Short mmCIF file of C-alpha atoms in Angstrom, two decimals:
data_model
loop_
_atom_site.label_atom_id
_atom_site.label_comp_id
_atom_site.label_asym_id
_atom_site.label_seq_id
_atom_site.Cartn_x
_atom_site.Cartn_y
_atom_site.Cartn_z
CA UNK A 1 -17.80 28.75 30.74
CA UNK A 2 -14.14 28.72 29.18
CA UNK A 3 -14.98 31.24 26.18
CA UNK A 4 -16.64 33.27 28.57
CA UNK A 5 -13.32 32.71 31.37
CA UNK A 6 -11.33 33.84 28.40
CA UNK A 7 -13.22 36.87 27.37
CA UNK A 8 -13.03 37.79 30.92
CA UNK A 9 -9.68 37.63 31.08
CA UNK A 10 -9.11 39.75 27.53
CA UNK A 11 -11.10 42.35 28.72
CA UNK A 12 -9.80 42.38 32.38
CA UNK A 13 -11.50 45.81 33.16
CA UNK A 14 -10.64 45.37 36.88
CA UNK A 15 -13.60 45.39 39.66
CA UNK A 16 -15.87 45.04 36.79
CA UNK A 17 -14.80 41.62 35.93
CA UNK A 18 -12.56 40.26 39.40
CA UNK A 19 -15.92 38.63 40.55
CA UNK A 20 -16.92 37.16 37.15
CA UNK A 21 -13.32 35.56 36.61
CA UNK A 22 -13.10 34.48 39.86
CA UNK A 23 -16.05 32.34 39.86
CA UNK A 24 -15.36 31.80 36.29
CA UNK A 25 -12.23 30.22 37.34
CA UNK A 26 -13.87 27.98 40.22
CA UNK A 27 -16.45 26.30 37.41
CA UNK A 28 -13.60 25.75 34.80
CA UNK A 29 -11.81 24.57 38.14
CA UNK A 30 -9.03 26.25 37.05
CA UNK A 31 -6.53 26.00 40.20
CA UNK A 32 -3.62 28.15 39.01
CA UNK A 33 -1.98 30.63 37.18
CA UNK A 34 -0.73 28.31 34.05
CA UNK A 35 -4.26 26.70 33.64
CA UNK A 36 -6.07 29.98 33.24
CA UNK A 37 -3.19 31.21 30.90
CA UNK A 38 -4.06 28.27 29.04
CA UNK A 39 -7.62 28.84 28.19
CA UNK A 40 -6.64 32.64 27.37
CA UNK A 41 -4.45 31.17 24.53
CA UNK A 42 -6.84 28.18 23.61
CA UNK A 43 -9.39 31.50 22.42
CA UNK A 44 -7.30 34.21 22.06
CA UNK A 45 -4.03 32.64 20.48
CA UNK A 46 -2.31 35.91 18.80
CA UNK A 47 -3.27 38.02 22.06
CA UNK A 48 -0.99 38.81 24.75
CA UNK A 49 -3.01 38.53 28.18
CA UNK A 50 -2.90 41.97 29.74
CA UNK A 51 -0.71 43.04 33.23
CA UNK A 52 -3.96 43.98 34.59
CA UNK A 53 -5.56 39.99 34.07
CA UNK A 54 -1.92 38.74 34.79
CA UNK A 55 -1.95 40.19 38.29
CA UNK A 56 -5.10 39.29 39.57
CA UNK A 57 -4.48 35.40 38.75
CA UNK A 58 -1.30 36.20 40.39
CA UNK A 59 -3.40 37.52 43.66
CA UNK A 60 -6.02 34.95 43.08
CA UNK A 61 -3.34 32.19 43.11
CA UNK A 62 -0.55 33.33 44.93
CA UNK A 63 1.40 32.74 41.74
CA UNK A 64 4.17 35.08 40.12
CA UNK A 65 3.58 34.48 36.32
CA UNK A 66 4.95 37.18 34.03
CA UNK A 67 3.96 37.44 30.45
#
């Protein structure tokens, strides 16, 4: 589930994936912003997480995490 969490959050395309990441983030049991941000860079190490996937963990979470 955390390769496919951080695919999810690479590709980020919006409605498409909000549902998949958001239950993708309750089985990882991911509870905030940082943690998900972590398994992005676990996979995707030389990517930069996009505004798109950085705002809905911020609406998920309530959090305010820039990039």
């Amino acid at each position: 589930a955390w390769l496919l969490l951080a695919m999810k959050l690479f590709a980020a395309r919006g409605r498409r994936d909000s549902q998949d990441i958001d239950r993708l983030l309750e089985a990882c049991a991911i509870k905030d912003v940082d943690g998900a941000i972590a398994v992005f860079d676990r996979y995707y190490p030389e990517e930069e997480l996009s505004e798109r996937a950085i705002r809905q963990l911020n609406e998920r979470f309530g959090g305010s995490a820039t990039r």
